[in-house]
mmCIF file of C-alpha atoms in Angstrom:
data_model
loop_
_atom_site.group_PDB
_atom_site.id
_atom_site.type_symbol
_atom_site.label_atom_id
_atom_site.label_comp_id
_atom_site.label_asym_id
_atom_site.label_seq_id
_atom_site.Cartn_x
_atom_site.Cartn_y
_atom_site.Cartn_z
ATOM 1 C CA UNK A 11 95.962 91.996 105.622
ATOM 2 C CA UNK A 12 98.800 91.448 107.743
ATOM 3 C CA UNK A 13 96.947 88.947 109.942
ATOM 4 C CA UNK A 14 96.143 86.173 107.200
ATOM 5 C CA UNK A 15 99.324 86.153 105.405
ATOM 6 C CA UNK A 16 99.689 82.898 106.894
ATOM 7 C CA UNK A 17 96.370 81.463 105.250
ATOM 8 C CA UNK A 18 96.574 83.230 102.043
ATOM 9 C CA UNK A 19 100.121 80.979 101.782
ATOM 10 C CA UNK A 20 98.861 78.071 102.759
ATOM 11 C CA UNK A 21 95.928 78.587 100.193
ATOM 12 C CA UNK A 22 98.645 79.657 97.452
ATOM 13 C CA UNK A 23 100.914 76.510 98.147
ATOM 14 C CA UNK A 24 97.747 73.513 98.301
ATOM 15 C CA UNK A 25 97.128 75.937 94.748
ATOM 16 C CA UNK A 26 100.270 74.445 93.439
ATOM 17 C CA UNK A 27 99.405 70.853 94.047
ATOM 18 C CA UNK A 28 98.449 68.962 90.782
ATOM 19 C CA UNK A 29 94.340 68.854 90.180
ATOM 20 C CA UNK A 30 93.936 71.837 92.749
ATOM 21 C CA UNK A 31 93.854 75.760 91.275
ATOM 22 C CA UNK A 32 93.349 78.472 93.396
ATOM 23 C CA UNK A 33 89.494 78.289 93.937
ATOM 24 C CA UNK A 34 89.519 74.662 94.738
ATOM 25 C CA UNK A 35 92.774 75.668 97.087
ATOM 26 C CA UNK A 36 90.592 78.082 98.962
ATOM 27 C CA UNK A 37 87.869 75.984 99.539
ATOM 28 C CA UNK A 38 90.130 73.196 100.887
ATOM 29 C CA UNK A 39 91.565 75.478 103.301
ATOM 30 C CA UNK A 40 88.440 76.946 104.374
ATOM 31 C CA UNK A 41 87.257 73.477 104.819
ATOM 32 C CA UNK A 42 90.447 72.316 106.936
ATOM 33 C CA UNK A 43 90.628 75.760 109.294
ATOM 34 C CA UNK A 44 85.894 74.735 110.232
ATOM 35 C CA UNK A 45 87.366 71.461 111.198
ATOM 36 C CA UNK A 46 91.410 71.939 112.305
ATOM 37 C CA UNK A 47 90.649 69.639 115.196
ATOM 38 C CA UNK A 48 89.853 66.490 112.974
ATOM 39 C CA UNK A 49 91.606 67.579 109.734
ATOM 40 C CA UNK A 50 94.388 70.539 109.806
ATOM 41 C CA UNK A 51 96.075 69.326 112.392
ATOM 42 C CA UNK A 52 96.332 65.537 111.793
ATOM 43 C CA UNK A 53 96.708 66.049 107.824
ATOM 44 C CA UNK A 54 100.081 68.432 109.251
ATOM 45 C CA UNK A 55 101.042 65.733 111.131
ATOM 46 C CA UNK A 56 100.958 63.352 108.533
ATOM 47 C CA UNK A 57 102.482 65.219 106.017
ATOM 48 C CA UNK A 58 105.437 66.090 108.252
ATOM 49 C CA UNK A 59 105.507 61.765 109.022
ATOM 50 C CA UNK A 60 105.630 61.230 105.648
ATOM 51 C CA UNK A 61 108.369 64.266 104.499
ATOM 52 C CA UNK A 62 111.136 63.135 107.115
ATOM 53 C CA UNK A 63 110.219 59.143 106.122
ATOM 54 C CA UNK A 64 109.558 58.691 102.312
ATOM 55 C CA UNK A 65 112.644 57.561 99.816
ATOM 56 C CA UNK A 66 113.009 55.982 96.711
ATOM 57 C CA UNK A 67 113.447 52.010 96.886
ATOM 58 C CA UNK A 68 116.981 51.700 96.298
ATOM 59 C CA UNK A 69 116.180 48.522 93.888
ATOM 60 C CA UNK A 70 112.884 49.523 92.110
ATOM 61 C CA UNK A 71 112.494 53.174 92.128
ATOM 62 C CA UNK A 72 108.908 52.504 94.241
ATOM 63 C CA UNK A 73 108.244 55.137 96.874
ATOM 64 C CA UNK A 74 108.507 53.302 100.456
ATOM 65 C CA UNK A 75 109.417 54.366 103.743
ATOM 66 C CA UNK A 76 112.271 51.738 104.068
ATOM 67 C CA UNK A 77 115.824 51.961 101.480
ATOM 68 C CA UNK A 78 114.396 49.189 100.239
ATOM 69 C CA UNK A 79 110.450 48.871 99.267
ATOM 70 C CA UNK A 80 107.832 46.198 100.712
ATOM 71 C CA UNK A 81 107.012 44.925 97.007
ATOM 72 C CA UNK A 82 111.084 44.368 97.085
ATOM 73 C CA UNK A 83 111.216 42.659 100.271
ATOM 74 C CA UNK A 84 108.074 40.733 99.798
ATOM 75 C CA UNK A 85 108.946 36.794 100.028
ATOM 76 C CA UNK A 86 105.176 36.430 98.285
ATOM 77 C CA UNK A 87 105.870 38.030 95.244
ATOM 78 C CA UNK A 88 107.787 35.994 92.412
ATOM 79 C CA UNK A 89 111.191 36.837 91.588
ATOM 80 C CA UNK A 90 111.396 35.844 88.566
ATOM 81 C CA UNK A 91 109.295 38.173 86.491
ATOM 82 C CA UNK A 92 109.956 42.584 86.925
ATOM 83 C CA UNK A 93 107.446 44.933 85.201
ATOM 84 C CA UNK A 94 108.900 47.934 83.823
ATOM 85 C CA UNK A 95 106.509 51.077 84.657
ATOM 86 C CA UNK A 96 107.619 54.457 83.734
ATOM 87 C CA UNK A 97 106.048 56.156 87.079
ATOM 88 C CA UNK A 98 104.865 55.359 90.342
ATOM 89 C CA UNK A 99 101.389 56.107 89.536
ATOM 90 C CA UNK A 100 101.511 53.068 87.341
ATOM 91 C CA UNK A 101 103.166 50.775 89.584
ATOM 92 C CA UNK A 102 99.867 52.003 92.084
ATOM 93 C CA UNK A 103 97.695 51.059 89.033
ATOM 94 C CA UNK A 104 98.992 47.794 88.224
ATOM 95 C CA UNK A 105 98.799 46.661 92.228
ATOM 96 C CA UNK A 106 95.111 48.394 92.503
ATOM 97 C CA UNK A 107 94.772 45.341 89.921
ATOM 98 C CA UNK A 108 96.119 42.687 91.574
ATOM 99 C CA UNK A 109 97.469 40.340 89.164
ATOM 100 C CA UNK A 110 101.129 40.873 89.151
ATOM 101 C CA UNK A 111 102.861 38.926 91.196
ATOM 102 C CA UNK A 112 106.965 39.576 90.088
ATOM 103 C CA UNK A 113 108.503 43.011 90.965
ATOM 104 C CA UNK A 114 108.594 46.238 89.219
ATOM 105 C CA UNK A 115 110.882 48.342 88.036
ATOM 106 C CA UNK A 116 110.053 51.993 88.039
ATOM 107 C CA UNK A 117 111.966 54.256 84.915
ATOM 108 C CA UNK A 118 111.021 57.550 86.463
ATOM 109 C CA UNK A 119 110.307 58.505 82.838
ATOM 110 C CA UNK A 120 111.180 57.992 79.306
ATOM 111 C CA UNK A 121 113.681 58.310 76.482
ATOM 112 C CA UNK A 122 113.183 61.650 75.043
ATOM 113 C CA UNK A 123 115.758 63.322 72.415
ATOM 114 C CA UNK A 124 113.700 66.642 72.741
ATOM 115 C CA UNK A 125 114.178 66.924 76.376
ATOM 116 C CA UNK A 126 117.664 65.262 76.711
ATOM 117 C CA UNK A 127 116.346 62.684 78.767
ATOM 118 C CA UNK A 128 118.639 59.628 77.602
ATOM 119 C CA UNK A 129 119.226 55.957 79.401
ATOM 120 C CA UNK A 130 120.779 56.950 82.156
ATOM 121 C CA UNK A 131 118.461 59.208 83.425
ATOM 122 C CA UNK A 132 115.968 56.803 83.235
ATOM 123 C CA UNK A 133 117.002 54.210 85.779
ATOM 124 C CA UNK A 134 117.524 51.706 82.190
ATOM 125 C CA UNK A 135 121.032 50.530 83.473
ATOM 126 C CA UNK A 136 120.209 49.201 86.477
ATOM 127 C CA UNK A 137 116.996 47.222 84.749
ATOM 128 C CA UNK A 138 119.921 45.742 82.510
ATOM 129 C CA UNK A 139 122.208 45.019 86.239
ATOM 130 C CA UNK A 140 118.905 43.668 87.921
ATOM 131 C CA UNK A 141 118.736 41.442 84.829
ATOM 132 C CA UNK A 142 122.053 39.755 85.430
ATOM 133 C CA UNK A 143 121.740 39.961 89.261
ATOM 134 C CA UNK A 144 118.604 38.478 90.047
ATOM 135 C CA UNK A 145 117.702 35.496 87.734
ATOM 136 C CA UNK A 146 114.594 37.529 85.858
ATOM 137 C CA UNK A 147 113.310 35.097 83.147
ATOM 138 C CA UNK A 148 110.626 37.623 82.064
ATOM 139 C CA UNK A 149 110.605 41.098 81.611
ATOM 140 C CA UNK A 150 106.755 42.947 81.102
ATOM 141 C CA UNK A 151 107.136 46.162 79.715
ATOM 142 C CA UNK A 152 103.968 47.827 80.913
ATOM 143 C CA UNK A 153 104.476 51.368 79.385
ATOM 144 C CA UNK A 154 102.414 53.823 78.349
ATOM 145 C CA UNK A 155 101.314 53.960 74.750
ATOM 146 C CA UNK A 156 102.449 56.890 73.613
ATOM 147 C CA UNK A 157 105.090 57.822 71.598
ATOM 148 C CA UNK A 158 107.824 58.410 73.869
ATOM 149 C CA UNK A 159 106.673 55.389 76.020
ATOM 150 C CA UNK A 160 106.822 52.918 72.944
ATOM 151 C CA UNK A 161 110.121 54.348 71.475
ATOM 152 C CA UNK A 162 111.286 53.864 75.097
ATOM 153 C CA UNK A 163 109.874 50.127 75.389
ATOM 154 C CA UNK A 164 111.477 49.399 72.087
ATOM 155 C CA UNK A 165 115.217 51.004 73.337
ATOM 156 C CA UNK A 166 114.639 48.879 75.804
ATOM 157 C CA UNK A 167 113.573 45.467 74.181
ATOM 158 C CA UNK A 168 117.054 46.039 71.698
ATOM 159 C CA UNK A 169 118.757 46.200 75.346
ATOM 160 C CA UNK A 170 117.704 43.177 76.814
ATOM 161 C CA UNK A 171 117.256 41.068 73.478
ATOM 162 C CA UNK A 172 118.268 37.956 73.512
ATOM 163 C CA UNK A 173 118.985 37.638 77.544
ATOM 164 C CA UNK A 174 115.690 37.134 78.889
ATOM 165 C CA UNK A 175 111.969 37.151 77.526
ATOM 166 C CA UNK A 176 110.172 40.317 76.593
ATOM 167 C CA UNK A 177 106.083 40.832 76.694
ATOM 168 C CA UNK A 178 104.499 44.001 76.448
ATOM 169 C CA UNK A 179 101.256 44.848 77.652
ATOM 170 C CA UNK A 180 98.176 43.497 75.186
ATOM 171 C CA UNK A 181 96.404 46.467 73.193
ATOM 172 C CA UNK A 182 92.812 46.418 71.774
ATOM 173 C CA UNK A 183 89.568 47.159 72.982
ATOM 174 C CA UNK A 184 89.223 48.640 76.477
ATOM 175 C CA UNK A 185 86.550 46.734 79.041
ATOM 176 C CA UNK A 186 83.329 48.396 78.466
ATOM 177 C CA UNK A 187 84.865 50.432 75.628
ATOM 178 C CA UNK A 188 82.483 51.134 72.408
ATOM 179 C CA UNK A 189 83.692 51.169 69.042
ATOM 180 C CA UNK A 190 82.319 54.313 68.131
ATOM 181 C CA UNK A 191 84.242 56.469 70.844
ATOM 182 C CA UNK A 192 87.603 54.491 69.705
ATOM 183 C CA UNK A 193 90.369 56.033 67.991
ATOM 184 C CA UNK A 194 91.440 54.243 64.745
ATOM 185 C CA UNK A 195 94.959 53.283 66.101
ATOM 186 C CA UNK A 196 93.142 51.141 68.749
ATOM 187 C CA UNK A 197 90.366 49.310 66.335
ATOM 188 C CA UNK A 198 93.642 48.373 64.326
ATOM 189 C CA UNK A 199 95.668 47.140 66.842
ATOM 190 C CA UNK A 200 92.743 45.237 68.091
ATOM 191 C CA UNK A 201 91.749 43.936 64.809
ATOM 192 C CA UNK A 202 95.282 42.849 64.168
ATOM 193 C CA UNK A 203 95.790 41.220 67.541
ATOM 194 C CA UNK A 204 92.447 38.934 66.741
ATOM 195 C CA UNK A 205 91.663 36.217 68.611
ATOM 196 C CA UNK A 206 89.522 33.038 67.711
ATOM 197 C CA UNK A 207 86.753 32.450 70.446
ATOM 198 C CA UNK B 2 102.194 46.317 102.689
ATOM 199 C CA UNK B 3 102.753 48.108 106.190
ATOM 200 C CA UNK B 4 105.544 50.338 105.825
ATOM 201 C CA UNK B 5 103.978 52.449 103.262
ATOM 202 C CA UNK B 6 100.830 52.559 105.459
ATOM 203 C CA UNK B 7 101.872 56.520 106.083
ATOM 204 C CA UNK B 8 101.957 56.913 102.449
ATOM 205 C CA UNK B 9 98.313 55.295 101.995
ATOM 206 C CA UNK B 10 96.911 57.636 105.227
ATOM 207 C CA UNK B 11 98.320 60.916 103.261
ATOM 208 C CA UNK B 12 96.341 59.900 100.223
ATOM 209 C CA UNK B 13 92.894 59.165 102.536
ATOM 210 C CA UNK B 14 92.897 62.243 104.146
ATOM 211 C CA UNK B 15 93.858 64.657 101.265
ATOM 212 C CA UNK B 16 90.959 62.697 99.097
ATOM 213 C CA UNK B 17 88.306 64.144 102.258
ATOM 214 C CA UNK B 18 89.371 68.018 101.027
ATOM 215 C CA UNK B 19 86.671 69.278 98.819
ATOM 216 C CA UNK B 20 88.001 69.078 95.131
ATOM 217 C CA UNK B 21 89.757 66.244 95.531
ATOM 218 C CA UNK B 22 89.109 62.652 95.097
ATOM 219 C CA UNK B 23 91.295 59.258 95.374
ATOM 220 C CA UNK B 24 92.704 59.654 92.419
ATOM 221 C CA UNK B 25 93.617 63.828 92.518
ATOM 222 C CA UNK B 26 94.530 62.982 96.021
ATOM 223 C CA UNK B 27 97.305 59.879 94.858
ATOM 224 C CA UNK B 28 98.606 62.412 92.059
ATOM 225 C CA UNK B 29 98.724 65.746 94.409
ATOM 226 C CA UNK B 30 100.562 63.494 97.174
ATOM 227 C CA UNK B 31 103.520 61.516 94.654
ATOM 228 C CA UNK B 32 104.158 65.088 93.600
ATOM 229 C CA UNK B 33 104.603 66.290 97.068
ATOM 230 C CA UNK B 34 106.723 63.481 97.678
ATOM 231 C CA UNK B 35 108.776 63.880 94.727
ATOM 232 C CA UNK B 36 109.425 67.588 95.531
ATOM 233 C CA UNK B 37 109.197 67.003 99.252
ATOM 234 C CA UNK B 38 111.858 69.030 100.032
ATOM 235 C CA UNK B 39 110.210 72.048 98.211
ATOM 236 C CA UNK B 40 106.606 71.230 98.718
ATOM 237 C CA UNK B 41 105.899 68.660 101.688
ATOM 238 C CA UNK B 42 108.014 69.306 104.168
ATOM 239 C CA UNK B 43 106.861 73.423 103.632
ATOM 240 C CA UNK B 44 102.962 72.237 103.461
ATOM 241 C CA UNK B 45 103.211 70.654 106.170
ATOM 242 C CA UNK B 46 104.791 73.609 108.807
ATOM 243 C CA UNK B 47 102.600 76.200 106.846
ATOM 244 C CA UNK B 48 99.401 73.753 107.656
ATOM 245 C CA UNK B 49 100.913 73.326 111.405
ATOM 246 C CA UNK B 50 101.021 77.234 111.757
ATOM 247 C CA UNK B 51 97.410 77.779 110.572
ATOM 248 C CA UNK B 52 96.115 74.987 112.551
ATOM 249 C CA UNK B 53 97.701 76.672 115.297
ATOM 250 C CA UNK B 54 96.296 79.842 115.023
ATOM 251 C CA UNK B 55 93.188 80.373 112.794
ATOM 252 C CA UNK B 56 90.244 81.216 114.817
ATOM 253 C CA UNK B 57 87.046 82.644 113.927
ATOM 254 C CA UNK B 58 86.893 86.537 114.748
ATOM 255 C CA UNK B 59 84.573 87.267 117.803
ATOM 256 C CA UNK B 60 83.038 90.582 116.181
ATOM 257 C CA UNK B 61 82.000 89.426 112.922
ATOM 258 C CA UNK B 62 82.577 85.489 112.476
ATOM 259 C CA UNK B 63 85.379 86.076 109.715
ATOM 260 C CA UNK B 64 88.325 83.616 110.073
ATOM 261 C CA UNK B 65 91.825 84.979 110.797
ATOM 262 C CA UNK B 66 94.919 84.896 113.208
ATOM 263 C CA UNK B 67 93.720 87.079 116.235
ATOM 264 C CA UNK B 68 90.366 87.426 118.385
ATOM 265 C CA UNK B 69 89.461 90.443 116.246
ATOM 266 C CA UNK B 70 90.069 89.842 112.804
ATOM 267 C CA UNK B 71 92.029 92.466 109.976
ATOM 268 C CA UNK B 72 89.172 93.822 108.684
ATOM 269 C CA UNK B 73 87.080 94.840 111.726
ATOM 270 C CA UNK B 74 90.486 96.202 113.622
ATOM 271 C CA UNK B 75 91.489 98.180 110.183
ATOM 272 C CA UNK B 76 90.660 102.006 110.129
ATOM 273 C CA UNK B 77 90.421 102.498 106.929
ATOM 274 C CA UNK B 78 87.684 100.620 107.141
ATOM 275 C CA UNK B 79 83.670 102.551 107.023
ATOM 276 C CA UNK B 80 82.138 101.693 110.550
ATOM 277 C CA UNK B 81 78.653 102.304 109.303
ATOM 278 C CA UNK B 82 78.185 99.998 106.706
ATOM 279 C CA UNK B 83 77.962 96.146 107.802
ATOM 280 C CA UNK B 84 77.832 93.495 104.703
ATOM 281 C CA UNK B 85 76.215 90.364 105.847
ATOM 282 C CA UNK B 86 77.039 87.026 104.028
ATOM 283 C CA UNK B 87 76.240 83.515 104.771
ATOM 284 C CA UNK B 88 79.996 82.412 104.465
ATOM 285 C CA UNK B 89 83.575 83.508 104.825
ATOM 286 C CA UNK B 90 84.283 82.425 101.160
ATOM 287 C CA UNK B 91 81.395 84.612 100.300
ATOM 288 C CA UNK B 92 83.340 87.393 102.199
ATOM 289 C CA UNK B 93 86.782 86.621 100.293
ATOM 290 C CA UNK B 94 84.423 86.996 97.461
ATOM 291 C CA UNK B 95 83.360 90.245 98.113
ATOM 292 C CA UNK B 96 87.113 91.426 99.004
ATOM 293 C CA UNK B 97 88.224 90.234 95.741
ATOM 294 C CA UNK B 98 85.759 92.359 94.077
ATOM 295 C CA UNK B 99 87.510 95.525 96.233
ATOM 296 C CA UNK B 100 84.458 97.743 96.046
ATOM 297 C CA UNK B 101 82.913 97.249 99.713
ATOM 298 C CA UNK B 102 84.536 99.419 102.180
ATOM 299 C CA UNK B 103 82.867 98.272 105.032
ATOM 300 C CA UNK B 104 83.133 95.799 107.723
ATOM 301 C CA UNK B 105 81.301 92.303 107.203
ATOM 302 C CA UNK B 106 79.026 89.980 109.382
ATOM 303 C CA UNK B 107 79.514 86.339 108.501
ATOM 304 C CA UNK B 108 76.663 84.099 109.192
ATOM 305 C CA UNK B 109 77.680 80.888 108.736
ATOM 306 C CA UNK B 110 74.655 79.646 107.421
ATOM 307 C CA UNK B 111 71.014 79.806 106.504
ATOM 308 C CA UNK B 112 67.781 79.634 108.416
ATOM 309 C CA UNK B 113 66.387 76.264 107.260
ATOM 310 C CA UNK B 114 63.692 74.790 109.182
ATOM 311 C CA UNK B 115 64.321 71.365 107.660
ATOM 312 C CA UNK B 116 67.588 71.063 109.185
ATOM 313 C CA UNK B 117 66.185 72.977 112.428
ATOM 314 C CA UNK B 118 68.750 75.535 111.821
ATOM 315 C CA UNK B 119 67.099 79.107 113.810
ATOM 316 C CA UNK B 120 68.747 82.251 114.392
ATOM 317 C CA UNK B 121 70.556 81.456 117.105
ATOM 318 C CA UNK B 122 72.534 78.986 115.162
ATOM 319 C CA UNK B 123 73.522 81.769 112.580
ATOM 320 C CA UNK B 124 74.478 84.769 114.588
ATOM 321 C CA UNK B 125 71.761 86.677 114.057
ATOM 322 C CA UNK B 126 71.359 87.732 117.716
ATOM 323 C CA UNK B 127 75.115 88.777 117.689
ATOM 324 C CA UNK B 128 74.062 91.051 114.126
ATOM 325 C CA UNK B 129 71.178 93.053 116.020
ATOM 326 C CA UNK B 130 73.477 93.708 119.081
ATOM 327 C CA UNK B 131 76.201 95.381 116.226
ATOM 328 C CA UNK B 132 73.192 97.099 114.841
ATOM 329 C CA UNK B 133 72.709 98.855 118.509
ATOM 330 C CA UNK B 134 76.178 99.110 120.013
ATOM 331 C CA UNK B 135 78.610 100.190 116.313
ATOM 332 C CA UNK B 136 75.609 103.104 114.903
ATOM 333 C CA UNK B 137 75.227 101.415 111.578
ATOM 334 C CA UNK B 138 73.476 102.980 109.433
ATOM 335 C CA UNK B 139 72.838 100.304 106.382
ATOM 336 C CA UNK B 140 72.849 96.621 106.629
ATOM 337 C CA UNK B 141 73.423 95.046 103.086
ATOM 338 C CA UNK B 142 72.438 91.696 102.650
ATOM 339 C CA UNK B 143 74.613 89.897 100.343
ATOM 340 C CA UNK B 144 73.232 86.303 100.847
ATOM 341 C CA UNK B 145 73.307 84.099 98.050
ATOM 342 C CA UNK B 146 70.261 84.223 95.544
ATOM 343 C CA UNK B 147 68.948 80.864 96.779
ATOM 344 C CA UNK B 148 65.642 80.194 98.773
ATOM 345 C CA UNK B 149 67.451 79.324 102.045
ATOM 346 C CA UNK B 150 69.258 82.665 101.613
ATOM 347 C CA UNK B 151 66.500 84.901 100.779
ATOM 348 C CA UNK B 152 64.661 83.143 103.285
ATOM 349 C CA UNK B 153 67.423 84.493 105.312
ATOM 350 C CA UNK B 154 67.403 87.926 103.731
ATOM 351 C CA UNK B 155 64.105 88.296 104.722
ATOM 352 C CA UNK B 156 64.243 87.528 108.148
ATOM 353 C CA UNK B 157 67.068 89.799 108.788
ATOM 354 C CA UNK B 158 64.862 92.504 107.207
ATOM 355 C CA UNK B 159 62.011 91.917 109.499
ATOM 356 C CA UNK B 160 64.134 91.508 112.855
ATOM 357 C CA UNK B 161 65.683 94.980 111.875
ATOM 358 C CA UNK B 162 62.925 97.016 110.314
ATOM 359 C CA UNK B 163 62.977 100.403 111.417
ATOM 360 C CA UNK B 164 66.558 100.565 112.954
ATOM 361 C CA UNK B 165 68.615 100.803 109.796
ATOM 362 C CA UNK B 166 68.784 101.043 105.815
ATOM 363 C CA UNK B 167 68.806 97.131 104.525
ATOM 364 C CA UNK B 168 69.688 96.922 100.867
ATOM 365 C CA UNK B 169 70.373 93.979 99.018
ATOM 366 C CA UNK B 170 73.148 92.647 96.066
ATOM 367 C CA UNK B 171 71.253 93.721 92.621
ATOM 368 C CA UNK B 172 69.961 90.933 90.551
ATOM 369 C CA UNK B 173 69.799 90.838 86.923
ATOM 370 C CA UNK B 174 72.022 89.615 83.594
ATOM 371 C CA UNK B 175 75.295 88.881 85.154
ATOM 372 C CA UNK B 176 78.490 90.729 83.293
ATOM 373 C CA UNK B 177 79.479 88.753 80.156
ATOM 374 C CA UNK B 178 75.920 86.552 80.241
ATOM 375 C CA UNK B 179 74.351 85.566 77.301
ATOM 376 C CA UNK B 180 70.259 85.945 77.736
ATOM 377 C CA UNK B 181 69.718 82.276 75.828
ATOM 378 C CA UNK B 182 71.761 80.502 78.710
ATOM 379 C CA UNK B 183 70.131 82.417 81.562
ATOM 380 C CA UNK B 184 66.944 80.906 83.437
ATOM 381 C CA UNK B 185 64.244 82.499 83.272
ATOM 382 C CA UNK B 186 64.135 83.741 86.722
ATOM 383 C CA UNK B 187 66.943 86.097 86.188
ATOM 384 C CA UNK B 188 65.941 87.463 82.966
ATOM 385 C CA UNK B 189 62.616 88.269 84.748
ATOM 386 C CA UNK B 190 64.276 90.186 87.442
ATOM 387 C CA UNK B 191 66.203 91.640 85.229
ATOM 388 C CA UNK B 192 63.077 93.161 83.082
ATOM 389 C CA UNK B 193 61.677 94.152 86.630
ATOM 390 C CA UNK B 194 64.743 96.005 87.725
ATOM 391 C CA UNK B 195 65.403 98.046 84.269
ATOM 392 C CA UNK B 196 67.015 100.762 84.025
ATOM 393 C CA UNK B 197 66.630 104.063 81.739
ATOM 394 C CA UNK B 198 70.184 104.799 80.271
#
């Protein structure tokens, strides 16, 4: 089918996108060629818009459109606090919360000896330059809790002992969690991190 | 936080596809930007070049890149036999499966009087004049085992009674099915339509 070679690519690269397999892929495209007008051609568009513009903050690691990202360049935000994140996706988490108001730092990853993924690679020595640089008096690791996130929050923590203060994000019991559906690591971390009321 | 504003309009209009949501849509666009020298800036032309020339085929309603799409210009395809579904992902479907050799008629819908949907809307009229100007000899309705569709089914039958074979998709115990997790509408048909063997 000489004809639709051009669809059945599109279908097989959307197919490659994270979340989307090839049934879901054909249904989106389906769905986009009905209404090209209103969603084909802009989504194109934007795509392209966003391919020749988007770049890594040259500070933070943040995806932007500018060398160096709004949450950077923001005179709201307080300078001296920086939350380390290990992706983007969790710098986009923490804002859909709203209650940080420092900076971020974006790793890009984590310390793993199985993967040879070691400090460099993971954006760590310019956290420990931005620490000099720009007067941080608190540093909020806000990394995943997983093993390769915590052995990378604790590389870190050695890193930075001593120059500046260290938090790490609280663990227990999540909102509208139930006991029942928890795993035992969390009802002992909760239980150990107590609180009188 | 205006300059990633293009970033933010990506993410909206990839969570409108089918499949996805705000969140698939967030993960399926970072990854595009992180590869978007493999993935975006592709997507993007390939999603250009199908906006800019899918079209719905003027014989049978299939979508493609000319006025007459592959499968009713293709001579290797039988000119007698007309499959009529209500969708073209029903007629992917079907050429997936390999096994029809004929040409297709796609509906794009069902009757439905709630939604004051009539033949006219569903290219009926354009089905009887292939009955009288291609000589078909069997119509096979492969219209989705729903009321709307058999609805459908139906009315197609009536319209051409007399002019041509209509046949229909068998029911009964799809391949792999297990009776206990089939309705009892199926399993009925099924006893109905029983074979010796």
């Amino acid at each position: 089918m000489s004809s639709t070679r051009d669809i059945d690519k599109l279908i097989e690269m959307m197919a490659r996108l994270p979340g989307l397999g090839p049934r879901s892929a054909r249904r989106a495209v389906l769905q986009m060629i009905r209404k090209r007008g209103q969603l084909l051609s802009p989504l194109a568009e934007q795509m392209a818009k966003v391919a020749a513009t988007a770049r890594e903050c040259l500070n933070c690691g943040n995806i932007g459109t500018e060398d160096i990202c709004d949450i950077c360049r923001s005179e709201k935000r307080a300078t001296g606090e920086i939350c380390v994140v290990q992706d983007v996706s969790d710098l986009w988490a923490m804002e859909r919360g709203a209650v940080f108001g420092g900076r971020y730092h974006v790793l890009g990853g984590t310390l793993s000896a199985l993967d040879d993924i070691g400090p460099e690679d993971i954006r760590i020595p310019q956290l420990v330059a931005r620490i000099e640089n720009e007067q941080i008096s608190e540093v909020i690791l806000a990394l995943n809790a997983t093993v390769d996130g915590q052995t990378t929050a604790h590389y870190i923590a050695d890193q930075l002992d001593g120059r500046v203060r260290i938090t790490s994000l609280a663990q227990g019991v999540p909102i509208g969690g139930e006991l029942d559906y928890l795993d035992d690591g969390t009802i002992s971390a909760a239980l150990k991190a107590r609180r009188s009321i």
